[in-house]
Structure formats: C-alpha cells, structure tokens
Coordinates of C-alpha atoms in Angstrom, one line a residue:
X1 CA 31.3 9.1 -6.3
X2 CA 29.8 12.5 -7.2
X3 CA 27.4 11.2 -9.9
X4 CA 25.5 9.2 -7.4
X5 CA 24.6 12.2 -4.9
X6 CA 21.9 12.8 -6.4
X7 CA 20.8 9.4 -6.3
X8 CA 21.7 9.5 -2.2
X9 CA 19.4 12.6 -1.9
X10 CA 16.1 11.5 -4.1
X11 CA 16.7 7.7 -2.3
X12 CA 16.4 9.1 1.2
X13 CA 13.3 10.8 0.3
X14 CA 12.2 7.4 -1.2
X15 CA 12.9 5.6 2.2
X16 CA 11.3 8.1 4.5
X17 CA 7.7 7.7 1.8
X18 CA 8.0 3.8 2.8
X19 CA 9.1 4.0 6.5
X20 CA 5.7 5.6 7.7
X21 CA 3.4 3.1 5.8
X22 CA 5.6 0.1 7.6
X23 CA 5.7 2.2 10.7
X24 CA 2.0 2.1 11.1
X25 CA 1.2 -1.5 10.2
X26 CA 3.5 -2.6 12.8
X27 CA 2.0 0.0 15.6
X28 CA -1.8 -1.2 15.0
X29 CA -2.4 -2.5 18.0
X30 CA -1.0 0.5 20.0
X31 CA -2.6 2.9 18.2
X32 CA -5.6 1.5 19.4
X33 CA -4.6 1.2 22.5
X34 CA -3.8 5.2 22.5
X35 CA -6.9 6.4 20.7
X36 CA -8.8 4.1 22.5
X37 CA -10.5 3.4 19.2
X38 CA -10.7 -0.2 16.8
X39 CA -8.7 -1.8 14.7
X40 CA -11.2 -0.8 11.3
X41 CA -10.7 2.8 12.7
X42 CA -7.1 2.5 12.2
X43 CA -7.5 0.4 9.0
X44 CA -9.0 3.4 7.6
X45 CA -6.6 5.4 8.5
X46 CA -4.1 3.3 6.9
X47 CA -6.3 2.9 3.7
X48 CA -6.6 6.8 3.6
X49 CA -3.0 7.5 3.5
X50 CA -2.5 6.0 0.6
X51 CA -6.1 6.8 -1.2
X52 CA -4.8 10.5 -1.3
X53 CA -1.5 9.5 -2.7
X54 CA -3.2 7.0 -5.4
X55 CA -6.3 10.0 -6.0
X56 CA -3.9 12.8 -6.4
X57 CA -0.2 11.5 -7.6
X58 CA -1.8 12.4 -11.2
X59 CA -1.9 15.8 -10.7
X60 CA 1.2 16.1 -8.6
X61 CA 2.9 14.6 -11.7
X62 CA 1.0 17.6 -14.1
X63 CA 2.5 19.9 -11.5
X64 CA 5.9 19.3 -11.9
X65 CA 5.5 19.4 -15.8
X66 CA 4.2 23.2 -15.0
X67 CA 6.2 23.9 -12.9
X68 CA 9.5 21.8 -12.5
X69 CA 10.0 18.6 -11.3
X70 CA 13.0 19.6 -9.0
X71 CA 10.5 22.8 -7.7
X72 CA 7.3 20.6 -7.1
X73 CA 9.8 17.9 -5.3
X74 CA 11.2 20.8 -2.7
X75 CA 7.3 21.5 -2.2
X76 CA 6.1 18.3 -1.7
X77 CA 8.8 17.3 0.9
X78 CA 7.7 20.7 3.1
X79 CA 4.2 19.5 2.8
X80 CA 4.9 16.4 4.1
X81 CA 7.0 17.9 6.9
X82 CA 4.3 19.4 7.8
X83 CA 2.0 16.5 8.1
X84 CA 4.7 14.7 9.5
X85 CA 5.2 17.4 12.4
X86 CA 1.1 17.5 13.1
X87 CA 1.0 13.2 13.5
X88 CA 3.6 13.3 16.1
X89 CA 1.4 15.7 18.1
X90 CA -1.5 14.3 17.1
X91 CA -4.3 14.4 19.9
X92 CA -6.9 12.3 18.5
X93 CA -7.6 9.8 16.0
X94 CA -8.9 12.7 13.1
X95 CA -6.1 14.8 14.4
X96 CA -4.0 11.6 13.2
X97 CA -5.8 10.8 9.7
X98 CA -5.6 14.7 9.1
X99 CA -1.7 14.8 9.6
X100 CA -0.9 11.5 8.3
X101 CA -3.4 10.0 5.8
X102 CA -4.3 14.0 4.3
X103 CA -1.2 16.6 4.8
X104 CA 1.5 14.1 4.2
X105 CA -0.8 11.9 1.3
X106 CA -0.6 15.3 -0.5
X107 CA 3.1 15.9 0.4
X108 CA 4.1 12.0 -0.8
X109 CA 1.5 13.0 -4.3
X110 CA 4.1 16.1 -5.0
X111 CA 7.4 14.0 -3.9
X112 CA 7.0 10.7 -5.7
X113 CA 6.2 11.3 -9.8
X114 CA 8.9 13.9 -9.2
X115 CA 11.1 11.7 -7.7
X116 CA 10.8 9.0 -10.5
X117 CA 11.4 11.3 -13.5
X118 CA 14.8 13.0 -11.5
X119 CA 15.9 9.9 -11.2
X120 CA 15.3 9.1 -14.6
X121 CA 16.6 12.1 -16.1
X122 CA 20.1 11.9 -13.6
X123 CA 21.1 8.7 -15.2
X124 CA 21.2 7.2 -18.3
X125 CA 21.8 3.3 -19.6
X126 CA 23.1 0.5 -17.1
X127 CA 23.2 3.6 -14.7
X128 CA 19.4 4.2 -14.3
X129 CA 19.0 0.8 -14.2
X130 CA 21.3 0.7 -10.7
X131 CA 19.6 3.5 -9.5
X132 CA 16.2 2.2 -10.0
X133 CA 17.7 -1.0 -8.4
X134 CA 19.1 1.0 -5.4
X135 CA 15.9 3.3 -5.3
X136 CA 13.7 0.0 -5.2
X137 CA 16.3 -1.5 -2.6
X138 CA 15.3 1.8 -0.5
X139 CA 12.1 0.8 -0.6
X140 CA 13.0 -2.6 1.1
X141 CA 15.2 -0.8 3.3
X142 CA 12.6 1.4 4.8
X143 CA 10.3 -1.8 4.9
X144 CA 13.3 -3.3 6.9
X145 CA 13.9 -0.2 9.4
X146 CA 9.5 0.3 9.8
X147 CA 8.7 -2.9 12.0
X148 CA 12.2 -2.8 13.8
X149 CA 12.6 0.9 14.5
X150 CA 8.9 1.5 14.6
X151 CA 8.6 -1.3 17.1
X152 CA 11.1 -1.0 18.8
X153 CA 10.0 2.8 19.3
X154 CA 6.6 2.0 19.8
X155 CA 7.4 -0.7 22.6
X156 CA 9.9 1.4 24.8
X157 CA 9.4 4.9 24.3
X158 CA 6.7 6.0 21.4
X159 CA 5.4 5.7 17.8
X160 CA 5.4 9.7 18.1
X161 CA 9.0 10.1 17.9
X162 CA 9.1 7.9 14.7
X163 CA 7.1 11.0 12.8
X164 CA 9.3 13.9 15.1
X165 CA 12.6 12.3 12.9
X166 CA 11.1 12.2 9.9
X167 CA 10.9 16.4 10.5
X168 CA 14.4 16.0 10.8
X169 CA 14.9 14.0 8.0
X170 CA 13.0 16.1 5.7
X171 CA 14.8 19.0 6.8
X172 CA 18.2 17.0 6.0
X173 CA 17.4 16.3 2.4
X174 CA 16.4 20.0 2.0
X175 CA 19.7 20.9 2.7
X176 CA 21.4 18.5 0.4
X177 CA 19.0 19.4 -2.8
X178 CA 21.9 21.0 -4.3
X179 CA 23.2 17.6 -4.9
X180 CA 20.7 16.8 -7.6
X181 CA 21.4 18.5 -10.7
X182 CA 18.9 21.4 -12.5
X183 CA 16.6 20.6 -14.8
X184 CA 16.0 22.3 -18.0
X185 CA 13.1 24.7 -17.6
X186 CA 8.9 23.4 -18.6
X187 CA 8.9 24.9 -22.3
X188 CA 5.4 26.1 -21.6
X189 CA 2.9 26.7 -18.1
X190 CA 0.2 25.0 -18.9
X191 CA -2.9 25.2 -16.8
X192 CA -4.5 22.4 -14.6
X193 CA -7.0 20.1 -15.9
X194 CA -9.1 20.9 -12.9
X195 CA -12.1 18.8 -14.0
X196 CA -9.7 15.7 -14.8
X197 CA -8.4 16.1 -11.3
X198 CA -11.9 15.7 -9.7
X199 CA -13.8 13.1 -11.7
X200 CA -10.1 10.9 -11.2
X201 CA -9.6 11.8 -7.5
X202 CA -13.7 11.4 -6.8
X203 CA -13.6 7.6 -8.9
X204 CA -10.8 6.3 -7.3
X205 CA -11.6 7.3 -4.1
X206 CA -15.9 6.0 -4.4
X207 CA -13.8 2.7 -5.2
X208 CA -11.6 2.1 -2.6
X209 CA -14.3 3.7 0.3
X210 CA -16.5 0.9 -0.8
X211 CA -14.1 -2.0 -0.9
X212 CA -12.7 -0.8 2.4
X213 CA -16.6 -0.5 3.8
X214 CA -17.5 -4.1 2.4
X215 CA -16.9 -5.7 5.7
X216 CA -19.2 -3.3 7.6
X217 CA -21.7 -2.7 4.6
X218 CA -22.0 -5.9 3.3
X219 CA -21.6 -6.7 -0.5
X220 CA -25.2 -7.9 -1.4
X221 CA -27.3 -8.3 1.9
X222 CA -26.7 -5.1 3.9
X223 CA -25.1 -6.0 7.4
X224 CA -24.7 -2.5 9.2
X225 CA -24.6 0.3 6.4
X226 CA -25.4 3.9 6.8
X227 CA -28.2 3.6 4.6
X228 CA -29.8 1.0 1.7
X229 CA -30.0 1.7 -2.1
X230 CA -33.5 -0.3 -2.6
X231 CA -33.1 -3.2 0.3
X232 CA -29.4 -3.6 -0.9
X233 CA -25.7 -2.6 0.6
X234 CA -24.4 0.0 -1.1
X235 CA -21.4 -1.3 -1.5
X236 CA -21.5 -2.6 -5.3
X237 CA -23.7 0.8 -6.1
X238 CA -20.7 2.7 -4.9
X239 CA -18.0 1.0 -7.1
X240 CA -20.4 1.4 -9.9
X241 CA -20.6 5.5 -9.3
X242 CA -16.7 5.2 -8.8
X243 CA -16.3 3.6 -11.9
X244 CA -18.5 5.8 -13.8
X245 CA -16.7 8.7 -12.8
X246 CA -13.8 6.5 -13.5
X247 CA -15.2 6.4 -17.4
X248 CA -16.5 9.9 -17.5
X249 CA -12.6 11.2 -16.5
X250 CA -11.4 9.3 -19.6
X251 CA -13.7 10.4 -21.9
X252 CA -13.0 14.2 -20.7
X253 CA -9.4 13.4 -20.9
X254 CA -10.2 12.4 -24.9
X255 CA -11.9 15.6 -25.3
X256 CA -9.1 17.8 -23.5
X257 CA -6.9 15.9 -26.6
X258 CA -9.3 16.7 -29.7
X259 CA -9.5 20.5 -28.2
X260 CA -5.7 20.5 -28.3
X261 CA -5.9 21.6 -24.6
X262 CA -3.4 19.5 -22.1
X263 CA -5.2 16.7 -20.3
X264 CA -4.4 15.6 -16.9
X265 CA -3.0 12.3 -18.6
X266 CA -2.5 11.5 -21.7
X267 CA -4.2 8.3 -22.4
X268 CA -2.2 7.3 -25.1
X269 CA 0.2 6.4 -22.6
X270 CA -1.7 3.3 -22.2
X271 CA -1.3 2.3 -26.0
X272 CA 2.6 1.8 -24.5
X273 CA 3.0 -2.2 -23.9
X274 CA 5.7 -1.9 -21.7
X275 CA 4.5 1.0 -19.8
X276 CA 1.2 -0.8 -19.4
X277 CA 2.5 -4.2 -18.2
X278 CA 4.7 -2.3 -15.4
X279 CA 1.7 -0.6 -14.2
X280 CA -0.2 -3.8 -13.7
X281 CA 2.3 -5.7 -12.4
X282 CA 3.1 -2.4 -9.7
X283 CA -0.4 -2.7 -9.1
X284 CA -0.3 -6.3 -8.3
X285 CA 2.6 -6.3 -6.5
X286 CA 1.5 -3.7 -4.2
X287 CA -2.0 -5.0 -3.5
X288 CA -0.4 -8.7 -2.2
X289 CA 2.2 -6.3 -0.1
X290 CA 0.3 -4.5 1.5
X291 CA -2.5 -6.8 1.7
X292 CA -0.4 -8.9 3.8
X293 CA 1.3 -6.3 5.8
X294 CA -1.8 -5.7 7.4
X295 CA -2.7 -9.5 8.0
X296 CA 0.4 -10.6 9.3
X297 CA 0.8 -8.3 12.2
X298 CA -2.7 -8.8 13.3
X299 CA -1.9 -12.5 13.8
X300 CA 1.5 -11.9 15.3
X301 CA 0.0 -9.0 17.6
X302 CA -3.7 -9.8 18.2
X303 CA -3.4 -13.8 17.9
X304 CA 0.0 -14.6 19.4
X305 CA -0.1 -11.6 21.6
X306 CA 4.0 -10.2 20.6
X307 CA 4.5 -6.3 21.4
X308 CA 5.3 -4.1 18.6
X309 CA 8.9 -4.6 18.4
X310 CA 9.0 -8.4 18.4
X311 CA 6.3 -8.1 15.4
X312 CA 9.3 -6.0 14.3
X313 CA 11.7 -8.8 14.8
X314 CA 9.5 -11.9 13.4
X315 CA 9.3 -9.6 10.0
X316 CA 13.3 -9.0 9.4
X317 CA 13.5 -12.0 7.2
X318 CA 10.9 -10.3 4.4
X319 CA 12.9 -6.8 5.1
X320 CA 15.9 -8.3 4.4
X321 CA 15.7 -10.5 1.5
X322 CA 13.8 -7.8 -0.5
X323 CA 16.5 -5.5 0.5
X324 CA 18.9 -7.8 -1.0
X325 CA 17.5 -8.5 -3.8
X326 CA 16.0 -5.2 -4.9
X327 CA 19.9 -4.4 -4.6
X328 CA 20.7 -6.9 -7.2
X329 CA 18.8 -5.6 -10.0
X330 CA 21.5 -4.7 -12.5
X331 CA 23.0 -7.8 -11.8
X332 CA 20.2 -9.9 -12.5
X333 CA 19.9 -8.5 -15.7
X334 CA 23.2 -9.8 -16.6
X335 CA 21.8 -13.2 -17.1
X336 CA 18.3 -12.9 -18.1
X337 CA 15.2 -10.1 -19.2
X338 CA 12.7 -8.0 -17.0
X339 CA 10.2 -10.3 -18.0
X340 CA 12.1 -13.2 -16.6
X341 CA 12.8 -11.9 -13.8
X342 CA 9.7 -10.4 -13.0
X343 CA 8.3 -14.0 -13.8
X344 CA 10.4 -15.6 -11.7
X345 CA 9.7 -13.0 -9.1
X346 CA 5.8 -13.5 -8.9
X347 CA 6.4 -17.5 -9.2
X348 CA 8.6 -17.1 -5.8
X349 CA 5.8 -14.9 -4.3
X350 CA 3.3 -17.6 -4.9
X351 CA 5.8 -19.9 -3.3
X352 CA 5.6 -17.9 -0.3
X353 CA 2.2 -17.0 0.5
X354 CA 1.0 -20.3 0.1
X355 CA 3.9 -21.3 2.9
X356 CA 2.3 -19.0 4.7
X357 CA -0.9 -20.2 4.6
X358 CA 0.4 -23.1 6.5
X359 CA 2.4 -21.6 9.4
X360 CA -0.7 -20.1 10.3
X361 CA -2.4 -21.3 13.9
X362 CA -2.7 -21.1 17.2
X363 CA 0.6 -21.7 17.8
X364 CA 3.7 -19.9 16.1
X365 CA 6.0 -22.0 14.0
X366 CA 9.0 -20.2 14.3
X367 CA 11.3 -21.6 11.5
X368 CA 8.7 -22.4 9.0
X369 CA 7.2 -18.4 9.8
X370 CA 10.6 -17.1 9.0
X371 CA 11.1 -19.0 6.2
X372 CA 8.0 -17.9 4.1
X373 CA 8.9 -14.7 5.4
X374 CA 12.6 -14.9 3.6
X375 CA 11.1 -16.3 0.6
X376 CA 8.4 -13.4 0.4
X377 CA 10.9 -10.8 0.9
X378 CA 13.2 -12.6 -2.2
X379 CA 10.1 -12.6 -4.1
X380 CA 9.0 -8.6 -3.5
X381 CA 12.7 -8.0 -4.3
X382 CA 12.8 -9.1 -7.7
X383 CA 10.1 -7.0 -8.7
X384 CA 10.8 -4.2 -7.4
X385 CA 14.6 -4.6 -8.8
X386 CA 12.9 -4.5 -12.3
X387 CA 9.5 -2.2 -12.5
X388 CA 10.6 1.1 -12.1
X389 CA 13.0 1.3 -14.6
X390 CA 10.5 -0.1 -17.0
X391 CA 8.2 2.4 -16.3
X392 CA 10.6 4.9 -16.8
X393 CA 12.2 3.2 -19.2
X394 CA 9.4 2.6 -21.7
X395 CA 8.4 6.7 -22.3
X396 CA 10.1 9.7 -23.7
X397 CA 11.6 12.5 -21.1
X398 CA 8.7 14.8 -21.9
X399 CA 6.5 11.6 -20.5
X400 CA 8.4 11.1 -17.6
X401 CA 5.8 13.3 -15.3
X402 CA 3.3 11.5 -16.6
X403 CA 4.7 7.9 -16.2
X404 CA 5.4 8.8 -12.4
X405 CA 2.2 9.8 -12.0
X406 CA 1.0 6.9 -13.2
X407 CA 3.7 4.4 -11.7
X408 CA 2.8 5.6 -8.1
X409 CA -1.2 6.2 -8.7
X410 CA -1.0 2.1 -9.7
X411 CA 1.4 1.7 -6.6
X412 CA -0.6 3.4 -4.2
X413 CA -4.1 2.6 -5.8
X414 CA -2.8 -1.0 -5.2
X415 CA -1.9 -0.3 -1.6
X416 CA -5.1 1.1 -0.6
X417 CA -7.3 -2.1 -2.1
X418 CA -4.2 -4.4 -1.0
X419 CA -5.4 -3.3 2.8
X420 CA -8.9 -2.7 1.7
X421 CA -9.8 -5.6 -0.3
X422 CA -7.4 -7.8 2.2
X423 CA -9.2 -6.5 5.5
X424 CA -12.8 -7.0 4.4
X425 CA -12.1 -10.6 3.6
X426 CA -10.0 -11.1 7.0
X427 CA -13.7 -9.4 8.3
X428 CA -15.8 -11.2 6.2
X429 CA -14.5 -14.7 6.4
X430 CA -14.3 -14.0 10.2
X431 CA -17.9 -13.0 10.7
X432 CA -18.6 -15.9 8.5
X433 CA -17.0 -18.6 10.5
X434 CA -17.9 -17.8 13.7
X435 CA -21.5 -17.4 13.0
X436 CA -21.7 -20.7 11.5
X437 CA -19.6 -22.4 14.4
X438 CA -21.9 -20.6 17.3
X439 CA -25.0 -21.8 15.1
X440 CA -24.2 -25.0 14.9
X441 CA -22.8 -25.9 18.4
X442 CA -25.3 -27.4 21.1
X443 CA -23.8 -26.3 23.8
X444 CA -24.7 -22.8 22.8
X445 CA -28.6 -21.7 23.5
X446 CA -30.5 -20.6 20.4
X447 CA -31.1 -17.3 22.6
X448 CA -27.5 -17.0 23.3
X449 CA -26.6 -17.9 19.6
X450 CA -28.9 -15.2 18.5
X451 CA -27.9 -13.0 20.3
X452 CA -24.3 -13.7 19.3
X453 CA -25.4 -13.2 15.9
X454 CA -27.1 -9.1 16.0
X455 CA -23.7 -8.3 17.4
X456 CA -21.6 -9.5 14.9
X457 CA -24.3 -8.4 11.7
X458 CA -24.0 -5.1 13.8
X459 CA -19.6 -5.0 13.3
X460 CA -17.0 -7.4 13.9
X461 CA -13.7 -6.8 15.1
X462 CA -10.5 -8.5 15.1
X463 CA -9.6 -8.5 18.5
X464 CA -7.8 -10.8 21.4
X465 CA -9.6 -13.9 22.5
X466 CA -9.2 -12.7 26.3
X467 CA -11.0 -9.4 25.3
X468 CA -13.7 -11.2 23.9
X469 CA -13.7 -13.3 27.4
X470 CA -13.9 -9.6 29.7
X471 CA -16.3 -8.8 27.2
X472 CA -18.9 -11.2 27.6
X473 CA -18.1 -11.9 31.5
X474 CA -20.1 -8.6 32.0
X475 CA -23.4 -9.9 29.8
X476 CA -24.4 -12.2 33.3
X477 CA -27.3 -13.8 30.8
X478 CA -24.8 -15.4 29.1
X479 CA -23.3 -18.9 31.2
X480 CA -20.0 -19.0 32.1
X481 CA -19.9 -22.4 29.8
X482 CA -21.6 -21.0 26.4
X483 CA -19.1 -17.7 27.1
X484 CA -15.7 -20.8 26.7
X485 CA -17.6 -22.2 23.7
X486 CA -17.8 -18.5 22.0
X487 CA -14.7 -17.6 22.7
X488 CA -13.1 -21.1 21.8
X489 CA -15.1 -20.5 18.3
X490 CA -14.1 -16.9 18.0
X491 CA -10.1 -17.8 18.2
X492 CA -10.9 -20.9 15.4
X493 CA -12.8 -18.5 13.5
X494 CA -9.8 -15.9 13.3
X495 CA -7.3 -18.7 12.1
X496 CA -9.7 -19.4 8.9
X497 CA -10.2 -15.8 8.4
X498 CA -6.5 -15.4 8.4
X499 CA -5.7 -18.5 5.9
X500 CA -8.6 -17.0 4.0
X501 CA -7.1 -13.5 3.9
X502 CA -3.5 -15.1 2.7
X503 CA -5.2 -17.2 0.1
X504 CA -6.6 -14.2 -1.9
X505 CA -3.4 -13.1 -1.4
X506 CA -1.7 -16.0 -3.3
X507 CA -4.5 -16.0 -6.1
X508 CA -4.5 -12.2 -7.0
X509 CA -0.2 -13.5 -7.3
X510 CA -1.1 -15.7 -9.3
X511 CA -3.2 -13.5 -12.0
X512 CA -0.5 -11.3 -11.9
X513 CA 1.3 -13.4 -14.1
X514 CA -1.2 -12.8 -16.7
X515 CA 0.1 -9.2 -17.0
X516 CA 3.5 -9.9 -18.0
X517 CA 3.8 -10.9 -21.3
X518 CA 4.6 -7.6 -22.3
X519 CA 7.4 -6.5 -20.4
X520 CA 10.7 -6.2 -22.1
X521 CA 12.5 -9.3 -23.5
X522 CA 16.0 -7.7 -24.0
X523 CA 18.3 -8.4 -20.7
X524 CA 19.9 -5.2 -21.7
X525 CA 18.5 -2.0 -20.4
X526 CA 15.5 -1.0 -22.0
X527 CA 16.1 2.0 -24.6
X528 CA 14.4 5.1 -23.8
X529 CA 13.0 7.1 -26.4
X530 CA 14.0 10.4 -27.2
X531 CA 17.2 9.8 -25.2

C-alpha cells in the first residue's frame, strides 16, 4: 500500500484541477443570475481559466526543471489556494475572472507539468501505466463529483462554498507531500527564456480571444466589433497576428538551440511520433469535451429550464462511465495497443455525439439523453485511460518537464477553443436561424423584422424563451402576435444552433482519427527511454 501514496497525494491534486472547470459549467446560469451579467460574460470567464493554464503550463514546466518539480508543485498548489480563497469571496464578475480564470490559471500552470513528470518518475512499467490509469480516472471522477456536488451546492446553499473546500483541500494535500518521494536535485539553474514565454503566452492567447470573440465580431462581415481592420472583423486579422507570434516563438526557440542557451521548449520534442500523436489526440479530446460541456448544460438549464443540481443529475451517466473506464486502463491493455484503444475510443465518441444530436428538442428524451450520455462518458474514458502515459511514456526523464508542459498546454489549449470554438458556432448558428426565420415569416412586419435584426447584429444571447417574451412585452410598438411569432422562432432557432454546435462536435471526433496512426502498437507498456 505504501508505493501508491504518492499516487493518492498527486491524484487529489489532479481531481481538485478538474472539479472547478466542471463546477462552473454546471453553475452558468446562476452565475448569471448573481453577477447579474450574460451568459458570453461567463463564457469568457470559463475560456480564460483555461487560456492562462494553456499560455503559461510551458513555463511552469521550465520552472520545475530549475527549480524542482516537487518544489514548483508545493508552489503552484498555494497559488492556487489563493485564487481559490479570492473566487469564493468574489464580489463581482472581474473580482471572479481575477480569482478563478488568473490566480488559480497560474496556480493549475505550476501544479500540472509537475504533476505529470512525479507521477512519471514514482512508477515505473505496468505501474505507471495504473497510475496514469487511476490519475486519468481522477479526472472522470472530479467530472463526476462537479455537476452533482456543484449543483447540488449551487441549488441549496452556494457555488461559493464549492471554492471555500477546495482551500481546505489544498491545505490537506500540503500536509500529506511527504508522501511523495524526493526527487534528485536540477543538475544546473538555468535561466528563463523570458522572450519564449511572451511571444508563446501572447500567440496563443491572440488565438483563442479571436475564436472566443467570433460570435460577437463576426468572422468576415463585422457584426458588433470594437473596431474594423479595413471594412473587415478582426477576427481572422487576430488569429493571423496570433499565429505569427506563434511562428516567431519557434523560430526564437531554434535560435535559443544554435546559441546553446536553454529554450523554453525544445522543439525537437515534436520530431517524437508518439509524443506527437498524444498531443493531438489530448488536444482533440479536450476540444469535443469541453466543447460539449458547455452546450449541454445550456440546453438542459436555459432550454428545459432544470436547476443546477438536476443538470447535475442528467450528467451522471458521462461522469460515470468515464470514471469506469479511465479506471480500466491497464486492463485494456491486456488485450490490445494504445492505438487500438484510442481508436476504438474516438469511434465510440462519434457514436455518441451524433446520439446526441438526436435527443436534442424541445422536449427532453430521458432514456435516449442518458444513453448518449453513458456512451460519451465510455468513449472519454478510453482515452483518457491511454494518453498520459504515452506522453510520458514516449520521452526521457530529463524530458519529462517538458512533455507535461506540453501534454497540459495541448489539454488546456484544447479546452479553451473546445468552449471557444463551440460557443461561437452555438452563437452563430443561432443568430443565423432566427434571422432567417423572422425574415421570412409574414406574420412579422418588415419594420418589426428589421428591427429584430439591429438587435441581434448588435449581440445575441442564449437565453430562456420567457425572457425573450418579458423582453419584448415592454417594446409596446411591437404586437402582442409578431412578439409569439419571435419568440416561437427564437426557441426553434436555439434547437438548430444546438444540433449545429453538437455536429462540429462529432466532425472535429472524427478528424481526430487522423492523428493516430502513430501512437504505440505494442499492448505492452510503452518503454521509456533512459529508464
């Protein structure tokens, strides 16, 4: 029992990094009920939590090369104590993005890469490959407790008290550090690659702000942007400039290499098949996930009208299954390869979302909800039984930083598009709809219709159809029987945006499958090198 208390200690922290993402998806609706702000507010918010991580888990992975893994992990989880204390108190809506999205993004940035090469260097052979199974089971774990605790919290008491226990929490793993064994001391300090850290941080960042702004900005024809770059949305302009920056951080990164100085990354990392084939498919996996943990809630909450904790409820199925089935990751290897596996696993997901896709509408399908719902979960599971051991896996222990750096940047990169990306098509396919439905309806006054339109050029939000109705019952110029018609539209228009939303879901599942081909054959645990 001893050799796995380290494994206890570094997979708590792992939970309490997936509880808060979970916590907030399922709270949406009252957390803009309590900041009396909109759903896109909180979207952002959401989307900036894990832009920090994805911008910044490079350098917190260079860190504990300087400085000790072990060291920058004890840092990291005060940090995000700290953050974690501020949210619960938090008094306003930046008080919020401050505390969650900033403080504990930084906190989760030290934590994470750390906590991926500990693990690594704990256990060795079939042994890692049951902790990474455990760790990612963790994961589905804290996706399991998130909608029931945090709705449950949310609905009878408050989503504050969710972030007060995590204080607790990260106090109790403090105390139990001794339980994970020292390291051997960095063989050198080395010094930050400070330039590295802000042409990566300022690319990825330009990208996701854009992608996140699409629905409000437009992607061609500007609909309400800040400002124009020559009649045009800046939207594509930005994730040019992010890209470049993107390029410009590689090339320094080269020259770093030539100069014999130590680069943020090391970017022959990426010559690594394996390594580079996790990375995608931890990419993909958490752009679909998180992608549709924002969706789904918003049609169980905003569309059916359930409370926090019955979203909660409707979601155990998915928190389940992937908690089973991230369990059974040394097992599964028993009878066939990662790649298999992960095949198999992205096949399932497919499966799922397009199930979804059809349980979606005005009225809730219990059975055939919770169904998809089980298969997704089984789907999720099987990757993430699988992808962090090849990751780790795949490099030497000197690489290990590194490769958890770059397993959570492609996590967390994916997270923040998943929402990003998914949102501004749920927007944009909404806005689409129901302008073409109110257009085309003669019951609705070309006055009235145009009208209709400004607003929703000006924003759209995704909000309940009898808050739509309150909404235009105090325009008077607007007849009681063109009001029904727009609302009537408006709730047909939200099921298509939906369906939409769930669809890119299923098709960026399916290119995923594309990325596998290099992930390991052998159904035995991948050899490490240098171990």
């Amino acid at each position: 029992m001893n050799r796995w208390r380290a494994l206890i200690v570094l997979g708590t922290a792992q939970f309490l990094m997936v509880l808060d993402a979970s916590v907030m998806n399922v709270s949406i609706s009252q957390l803009v009920e309590d900041f009396d702000t909109e759903v896109t507010a909180i979207q952002a918010v959401i989307t900036l939590y894990t832009l920090v991580m994805a911008a910044f888990m490079l350098t917190g992975g260079k860190l504990g090369d300087m400085f000790g893994r072990r060291r920058v992990f004890v840092v990291g989880l005060a940090v995000y104590g700290v953050g974690s204390g501020l949210t619960a108190v938090a008094p306003t809506v930046g008080v919020l993005a401050l505390g969650w999205s900033v403080i504990e993004g930084l906190g989760a940035a030290l934590v994470l890469p750390a906590l991926a090469a500990l693990v690594a260097g704990a256990y060795r052979g079939r042994d890692r490959a049951v902790a990474y199974g455990v760790i990612g089971g963790l994961a589905g774990a804290g996706i399991a407790v998130g909608p029931l605790l945090g709705g449950w919290v949310t609905t009878y008491l408050t989503w504050r008290l969710v972030f007060a226990g995590e204080v607790v929490l990260v106090a109790l793993i403090l105390l139990l550090m001794r339980w994970v064994p020292p390291e051997r001391t960095p063989p050198r300090r080395t010094r930050l690659d400070t330039v590295g850290v802000v042409l990566s941080a300022g690319g990825l960042a330009l990208v996701v702000l854009a992608v996140l702004q699409s629905g409000t900005w437009g992607w061609v024809e500007p609909r309400n942007p800040p400002f124009t770059v020559l009649g045009f949305a800046p939207t594509l302009y930005a994730i040019a400039l992010g890209v470049g920056l993107l390029y410009a951080f590689c090339r320094w990164e080269r020259r770093q290499e030539a100069a014999g100085h130590e680069p943020l990354v090391s970017l022959d990392l990426f010559g690594n098949h394996p390594l580079r084939s996790g990375l995608m498919t931890l990419f993909n996996q958490n752009t679909i996930l998180l992608g549709l943990f924002f969706v789904i809630p918003l049609y169980l909450q905003v569309v059916q009208g359930l409370d926090a904790f019955e979203t909660g409820l409707k979601l155990l199925p998915v928190s389940v299954t992937m908690l089973i089935a991230s369990m059974c990751g040394s097992l599964l290897l028993r009878i066939a390869s990662p790649r298999a596996i992960v095949r198999i696993g992205l096949l399932v997901l497919l499966a799922a979302t397009l199930w979804l896709m059809t349980t979606i509408g005005p009225e809730l399908n219990g059975a055939s909800f919770a169904g998809s719902m089980a298969l997704l979960g089984l789907g999720m599971g099987m990757l993430a039984s699988q992808l962090g051991n090849v990751v780790q896996s795949s490099v030497a222990e000197r690489d290990r930083s590194e490769a958890g750096g770059l397993q959570y940047t492609a996590q967390n990169l994916g997270s923040s598009l998943g929402t990003a990306l998914i949102g501004a098509i749920l927007i944009g396919a909404l806005a689409g709809s129901v302008t073409s439905r109110i257009e085309s309806d003669p019951r609705i006054s070309q006055a009235v219709a145009g009208q209709a339109t400004v607003h929703i050029e000006a924003g759209l939000s995704f909000i309940p159809a009898d808050q739509l109705s309150t909404a235009l019952a105090q325009h008077p110029e607007i007849p009681p029987a063109e009001a029904t018609a727009i609302v009537e539209h408006y709730q047909d228009a939200q099921i298509e945006g939906l369906k939409t939303a769930v669809f890119a879901c299923a098709a960026i599942t399916a290119a995923g499958l594309l990325f596998t081909h290099r992930l390991p054959r052998d159904r035995r645990p991948a050899p490490t090198p240098g171990d």
